[in-house]
XYZ file of C-alpha atoms in Angstrom:
457
model
C 105.146 55.319 104.293
C 108.331 57.083 105.390
C 109.003 54.304 107.901
C 108.978 51.739 105.077
C 111.329 53.900 103.009
C 113.793 54.175 105.890
C 113.532 50.421 106.467
C 114.367 49.807 102.806
C 117.404 52.078 103.059
C 118.635 50.284 106.167
C 118.127 46.798 104.750
C 120.042 47.578 101.562
C 123.197 49.037 103.065
C 125.568 46.503 101.536
C 124.121 47.014 98.062
C 124.320 50.793 98.463
C 127.984 50.633 99.468
C 128.633 48.369 96.494
C 127.126 50.941 94.161
C 129.219 53.656 95.742
C 132.318 51.574 95.079
C 131.262 51.067 91.455
C 130.962 54.811 90.892
C 134.205 55.550 92.717
C 136.111 53.158 90.452
C 135.477 55.431 87.466
C 138.400 57.928 87.217
C 136.229 60.842 86.102
C 138.921 63.539 86.263
C 137.461 66.520 84.416
C 140.663 68.525 84.133
C 142.543 65.787 82.233
C 141.624 65.365 78.522
C 142.944 61.818 78.708
C 140.000 60.931 80.964
C 137.283 62.137 78.586
C 136.067 58.543 77.986
C 135.851 58.069 81.758
C 133.784 61.238 82.031
C 131.324 59.835 79.502
C 131.294 56.522 81.393
C 130.494 58.247 84.697
C 127.677 60.274 83.117
C 126.242 57.072 81.640
C 126.471 55.357 85.048
C 124.489 58.154 86.723
C 121.981 58.221 83.853
C 121.343 54.467 84.079
C 120.752 54.639 87.830
C 118.236 57.453 87.400
C 116.394 55.459 84.743
C 116.350 52.444 87.066
C 114.789 54.717 89.690
C 111.883 55.340 87.318
C 112.890 58.853 86.318
C 113.029 60.388 82.870
C 116.735 60.999 82.387
C 118.860 62.427 79.601
C 122.568 62.944 79.057
C 122.922 66.510 77.796
C 126.072 67.346 75.879
C 127.906 70.614 76.512
C 131.003 72.114 74.865
C 132.925 70.316 77.612
C 131.755 67.304 79.610
C 128.122 66.124 79.610
C 125.530 66.766 82.294
C 122.709 64.468 83.364
C 119.196 65.911 83.708
C 116.348 63.890 85.194
C 112.740 64.438 86.276
C 110.384 62.268 88.314
C 107.319 63.935 86.828
C 104.437 65.548 88.761
C 104.102 64.486 92.386
C 100.997 62.932 93.783
C 100.805 64.649 97.162
C 102.373 68.107 97.256
C 102.839 70.831 94.688
C 106.529 71.220 95.483
C 109.536 70.682 93.238
C 113.129 70.133 94.350
C 116.127 70.224 92.028
C 118.980 68.123 93.399
C 122.361 69.322 92.169
C 125.646 67.451 92.289
C 128.678 66.565 90.218
C 130.288 63.332 89.089
C 133.700 64.764 88.202
C 136.609 64.584 90.627
C 139.971 66.166 91.283
C 143.231 64.707 89.951
C 144.935 62.157 92.188
C 148.062 64.219 92.808
C 151.090 62.473 94.273
C 150.137 58.784 94.242
C 152.866 57.968 96.770
C 150.894 59.846 99.446
C 147.854 57.582 99.068
C 147.630 54.600 101.401
C 145.592 52.727 98.777
C 144.992 53.373 95.063
C 142.754 56.402 94.535
C 140.318 54.597 92.234
C 140.221 51.303 94.092
C 137.770 52.045 96.944
C 139.069 50.692 100.224
C 137.203 50.581 103.539
C 139.230 51.105 106.709
C 137.678 51.732 110.133
C 134.274 52.499 108.645
C 135.623 54.997 106.102
C 135.713 54.446 102.355
C 138.887 55.884 100.832
C 138.864 56.944 97.177
C 139.102 60.054 95.063
C 135.619 61.600 94.915
C 134.322 59.679 97.935
C 133.200 62.873 99.669
C 133.499 65.373 96.813
C 130.954 64.659 95.530
C 130.101 61.118 94.505
C 129.258 59.799 97.960
C 127.129 62.775 98.913
C 125.131 62.998 95.678
C 124.653 59.218 95.586
C 122.974 59.418 99.002
C 120.227 61.521 97.390
C 119.954 59.236 94.354
C 119.569 56.099 96.443
C 117.018 57.744 98.749
C 114.905 58.526 95.685
C 115.303 54.922 94.544
C 113.990 53.657 97.893
C 111.007 55.997 97.699
C 110.138 54.803 94.197
C 110.606 51.142 95.139
C 108.433 51.331 98.254
C 105.780 53.870 97.267
C 105.851 53.772 93.478
C 106.035 57.566 93.401
C 107.582 60.498 95.217
C 105.676 62.814 97.582
C 107.226 65.841 95.843
C 108.521 66.319 92.321
C 112.251 65.653 92.138
C 114.608 66.792 89.406
C 118.321 66.125 89.119
C 121.140 68.133 87.589
C 124.417 66.218 87.846
C 127.248 67.966 86.013
C 130.756 66.926 85.067
C 132.666 70.203 85.255
C 132.426 71.429 88.849
C 136.082 70.775 89.560
C 137.113 73.000 86.635
C 134.818 75.895 87.546
C 131.592 74.797 85.791
C 132.363 76.788 82.612
C 129.250 75.567 80.772
C 126.784 75.336 83.649
C 125.401 78.857 83.297
C 124.542 78.351 79.647
C 123.037 74.930 80.369
C 120.797 76.256 83.152
C 119.636 79.183 81.044
C 118.902 76.977 78.032
C 116.977 74.477 80.190
C 115.508 76.904 82.731
C 111.923 75.744 82.225
C 112.928 72.118 82.444
C 114.878 72.816 85.648
C 112.266 75.081 87.273
C 111.859 74.323 90.959
C 110.939 75.682 94.364
C 114.249 74.738 95.998
C 117.681 73.494 95.024
C 119.106 70.839 97.344
C 122.782 69.954 97.288
C 125.292 68.130 99.430
C 128.733 69.349 98.421
C 129.656 70.942 101.748
C 130.910 69.412 105.016
C 129.424 68.858 108.435
C 130.451 71.303 111.156
C 132.620 68.691 112.855
C 132.867 64.919 112.817
C 129.691 64.498 114.895
C 127.597 67.568 114.041
C 125.772 67.930 110.716
C 125.501 71.370 109.179
C 123.314 73.373 106.857
C 125.330 76.006 105.044
C 123.087 78.945 104.265
C 125.549 81.504 102.950
C 128.736 81.888 100.945
C 130.937 84.843 100.168
C 131.291 86.325 96.725
C 134.619 87.226 95.205
C 136.413 89.918 93.245
C 139.726 88.651 91.876
C 142.111 91.256 90.467
C 145.600 91.532 89.068
C 147.723 94.669 89.448
C 150.662 95.233 87.102
C 153.193 98.052 87.337
C 155.748 98.802 84.623
C 158.834 100.983 85.067
C 162.012 100.837 82.952
C 162.054 98.732 79.797
C 164.292 96.135 81.487
C 165.798 95.296 84.875
C 168.475 97.867 85.740
C 171.568 97.962 87.976
C 170.522 99.321 91.371
C 173.907 100.993 91.854
C 173.634 102.892 88.592
C 169.918 103.709 88.679
C 168.772 103.279 92.293
C 167.235 106.444 93.707
C 166.701 107.974 90.258
C 163.695 105.978 89.007
C 160.473 104.720 90.549
C 160.962 101.114 91.591
C 157.832 99.117 90.588
C 158.473 96.604 93.389
C 158.690 99.276 96.092
C 155.673 101.075 94.687
C 153.484 97.988 94.456
C 154.371 96.990 98.025
C 153.374 100.452 99.239
C 150.089 100.378 97.316
C 149.151 96.973 98.695
C 150.057 97.990 102.245
C 147.831 101.057 101.941
C 144.742 98.955 101.228
C 144.411 97.823 104.876
C 144.847 99.740 108.115
C 146.263 98.785 111.508
C 142.912 97.237 112.515
C 142.910 95.069 109.385
C 140.034 97.004 107.884
C 140.042 97.590 104.152
C 140.683 101.264 103.414
C 139.084 101.407 99.961
C 136.483 104.214 100.080
C 132.953 102.806 100.222
C 134.113 99.219 100.701
C 131.819 98.570 103.671
C 128.890 100.736 102.564
C 126.676 97.845 101.409
C 127.713 95.203 103.945
C 124.684 93.517 105.501
C 125.173 93.281 109.241
C 124.281 90.088 111.064
C 120.839 89.755 112.573
C 120.686 89.168 116.318
C 119.585 85.578 115.594
C 122.564 84.937 113.316
C 125.084 86.478 115.684
C 123.748 84.459 118.626
C 123.784 81.288 116.525
C 127.390 81.811 115.412
C 128.616 82.684 118.888
C 126.931 79.583 120.277
C 128.805 77.213 117.976
C 131.386 74.905 119.583
C 134.201 76.354 117.486
C 137.643 75.007 118.397
C 139.775 78.100 117.847
C 142.941 76.470 119.162
C 142.450 73.495 116.870
C 141.748 75.794 113.948
C 145.009 77.637 114.576
C 146.967 74.421 115.057
C 145.739 73.096 111.707
C 147.138 76.161 109.920
C 150.605 75.950 111.449
C 150.630 79.756 111.805
C 152.072 81.478 114.917
C 148.775 83.181 115.752
C 145.375 84.345 114.543
C 144.720 87.812 113.175
C 142.034 89.751 111.354
C 139.569 92.608 111.528
C 139.366 93.992 115.043
C 136.066 93.632 116.873
C 135.041 90.314 115.322
C 135.574 86.696 116.285
C 137.611 84.341 114.146
C 134.522 82.583 112.848
C 132.794 85.896 112.054
C 135.845 87.061 110.109
C 135.888 83.791 108.219
C 132.186 83.634 107.347
C 130.538 87.038 107.393
C 133.096 89.842 107.120
C 134.551 91.034 103.801
C 138.274 90.590 103.315
C 141.135 91.625 101.057
C 144.132 89.354 100.585
C 147.241 89.377 98.441
C 147.354 85.967 96.762
C 150.593 86.336 94.863
C 153.522 88.732 94.345
C 156.185 88.796 91.663
C 158.911 91.344 90.963
C 162.594 91.522 90.167
C 165.070 88.746 90.846
C 163.754 85.787 92.861
C 166.294 83.080 92.034
C 169.128 81.648 94.104
C 171.942 84.013 95.057
C 171.941 87.788 94.604
C 171.109 90.111 91.742
C 170.755 93.746 92.781
C 168.344 95.055 90.181
C 165.699 97.720 89.870
C 162.875 95.539 88.529
C 161.258 96.502 85.255
C 157.839 95.458 86.525
C 155.871 94.136 89.463
C 152.687 92.111 89.660
C 150.244 91.161 92.395
C 147.098 89.076 92.453
C 144.508 90.190 94.973
C 141.208 88.629 96.027
C 138.386 90.282 97.900
C 135.845 87.968 99.491
C 132.624 89.936 99.723
C 129.431 89.401 101.701
C 125.677 89.780 101.097
C 124.548 93.117 99.629
C 128.028 93.982 98.375
C 128.152 94.131 94.587
C 131.175 92.640 92.790
C 131.136 95.272 90.053
C 131.063 98.147 92.554
C 133.804 96.640 94.678
C 135.934 96.019 91.592
C 135.511 99.613 90.426
C 136.302 100.971 93.904
C 139.458 98.835 94.057
C 140.574 100.127 90.668
C 140.036 103.725 91.728
C 141.942 103.263 94.991
C 144.912 101.690 93.212
C 144.949 104.360 90.505
C 144.897 107.098 93.129
C 147.893 105.549 94.902
C 149.962 104.993 91.750
C 152.480 107.717 90.758
C 152.660 108.796 87.130
C 156.289 107.611 86.957
C 155.125 104.014 86.427
C 152.541 102.549 84.087
C 149.559 100.778 85.683
C 147.485 97.934 84.265
C 144.507 96.405 86.080
C 142.997 93.058 85.143
C 139.752 91.562 86.454
C 139.952 87.780 86.521
C 136.591 86.912 88.065
C 133.531 88.353 89.765
C 131.152 86.272 91.864
C 128.056 87.293 93.797
C 127.705 86.423 97.493
C 124.734 84.295 98.493
C 122.588 83.862 101.568
C 119.426 81.773 101.946
C 116.524 82.650 104.256
C 116.424 80.597 107.431
C 112.634 80.640 107.776
C 111.515 79.025 104.501
C 109.537 75.786 104.409
C 112.433 74.132 102.609
C 114.946 75.187 105.250
C 112.693 73.938 108.032
C 112.242 70.598 106.261
C 115.992 70.261 105.695
C 116.696 71.057 109.350
C 114.274 68.461 110.679
C 115.409 65.905 108.094
C 119.035 66.201 109.178
C 118.063 65.792 112.811
C 116.131 62.628 111.996
C 118.786 61.340 109.612
C 121.812 61.935 111.843
C 120.178 61.690 115.246
C 121.296 65.204 116.168
C 120.222 68.601 114.925
C 122.333 70.540 112.435
C 124.053 73.830 113.082
C 123.753 76.697 110.620
C 126.977 77.799 109.022
C 128.308 80.029 106.307
C 131.379 79.496 104.181
C 134.242 81.874 103.517
C 134.589 80.493 100.009
C 132.455 81.174 96.961
C 129.978 78.984 95.057
C 128.986 80.741 91.819
C 126.206 78.225 91.186
C 124.149 79.497 94.148
C 123.522 83.046 92.885
C 123.123 81.511 89.419
C 120.293 79.258 90.610
C 118.679 82.226 92.338
C 119.021 84.497 89.309
C 117.827 82.065 86.629
C 115.461 79.738 88.501
C 114.398 82.043 91.339
C 115.135 79.233 93.788
C 117.022 79.264 97.060
C 119.583 76.563 97.764
C 119.643 74.194 100.730
C 123.174 72.943 101.394
C 123.078 69.851 103.578
C 126.622 68.837 104.484
C 127.049 65.087 104.917
C 130.819 64.539 104.996
C 133.514 65.028 107.619
C 135.131 68.495 107.398
C 138.540 66.792 107.458
C 137.710 64.342 104.647
C 140.773 65.306 102.572
C 138.733 66.456 99.593
C 141.218 67.472 96.853
C 144.038 65.866 98.845
C 145.461 62.364 99.231
C 143.405 59.733 101.085
C 140.031 61.397 100.552
C 137.350 59.540 102.507
C 133.631 59.373 103.241
C 132.285 57.801 106.415
C 129.896 54.935 105.763
C 127.843 56.047 108.772
C 127.544 59.480 107.143
C 126.554 57.793 103.869
C 123.721 55.978 105.665
C 122.707 59.113 107.560
C 122.743 61.038 104.282
C 120.361 58.589 102.623
C 118.019 58.795 105.612
C 118.233 62.591 105.573
C 117.413 62.766 101.857
C 114.427 60.452 102.318
C 113.075 62.397 105.289
C 113.582 65.695 103.450
C 111.147 64.954 100.634
C 108.637 63.537 103.124
C 108.793 66.605 105.370
C 108.702 69.047 102.463
C 105.578 67.349 101.124
C 103.909 67.875 104.492
C 105.144 71.441 105.047
C 102.842 74.423 105.066
């Protein structure tokens, strides 16, 4: 049966690309209230396609933009259920003058379709939808039970997703969550991302005099909040770029031998990575490779600094206050609440009583890592090899995806992140694109995945 499904996918390529273009023409920009009607139109488009696929589908309203929930019903072959997650909302266009063609008029050049949302995430999630359609058309039913959760608020932080999942937890219950909202490893190598970092995002505020003061009249007689904040921040890392906060590394899960060997065997282009940043050189925690620092080691970074006079010219003041925003990307087994509390204690200990300290927690996110030996992971691995013609590599991400620990906490399901798009696809930037060959490979991968999962043991 799987051969007939793949044949159907291959013979309907033009129609599939046409549907992709139809979806990409909808300017579903979630951050812009002026596009609220377009958000509703995109949700309706996804809903109609799911109904055409023979699934029970519903548009579920939230306090923000609607989500689409769908269910194929019980499967005929295997007692397995997969929830496919994706999002139909997209980023704003940005500077239109930087686009080579209009962002919401899909244009194909050299086998790449250019449009906002092409890779993030309309093209990738549509590959799964159309694979399900081919299965239903050819076989009349799916070998495993498939559910869909397609939201419209991912690009604004999914503020209502947690409540939606909790309210519909029974309806969304599954064995695995499958999603394609991550990239391939490089332009020719597919990837399965099995881990993401968590995050602790803090703000430090120091207050000194009631207003900016003349440094000639008051310099050397009062604590300067700018000087003090700079010293505090510098004290949080040592000469080896290790975080000095007491207990920071206590819960860090070290890599298994299998993971370390896998990471070190990746064809990582360190020179190309550096060149893309434009920085003079690479740096980081001593004793670890660049890719290990990026994926599996906890970090602490100053994201923003503000104090005193920063305008044109000179103004020699003692600043009344200073502020810094600091993020800590944490790894499996570290706890955001513990790390946040340890950060607060370290900053308090380093702050003199001649300034007032305020600490603000902006966000906490759990890290996530999926087991590599599950039946779902094995099926995803083999499916990508069959779909792309080459086996995937296993990667982690230095960023955070709050939905992954949320799915694990509420549904008890691990997530399988099958990256279909080019890592340089310009997601969030001008001239975003999705390769049509990757679109086809993604549909094949999605079709093989449900077949292999149904036959897994």
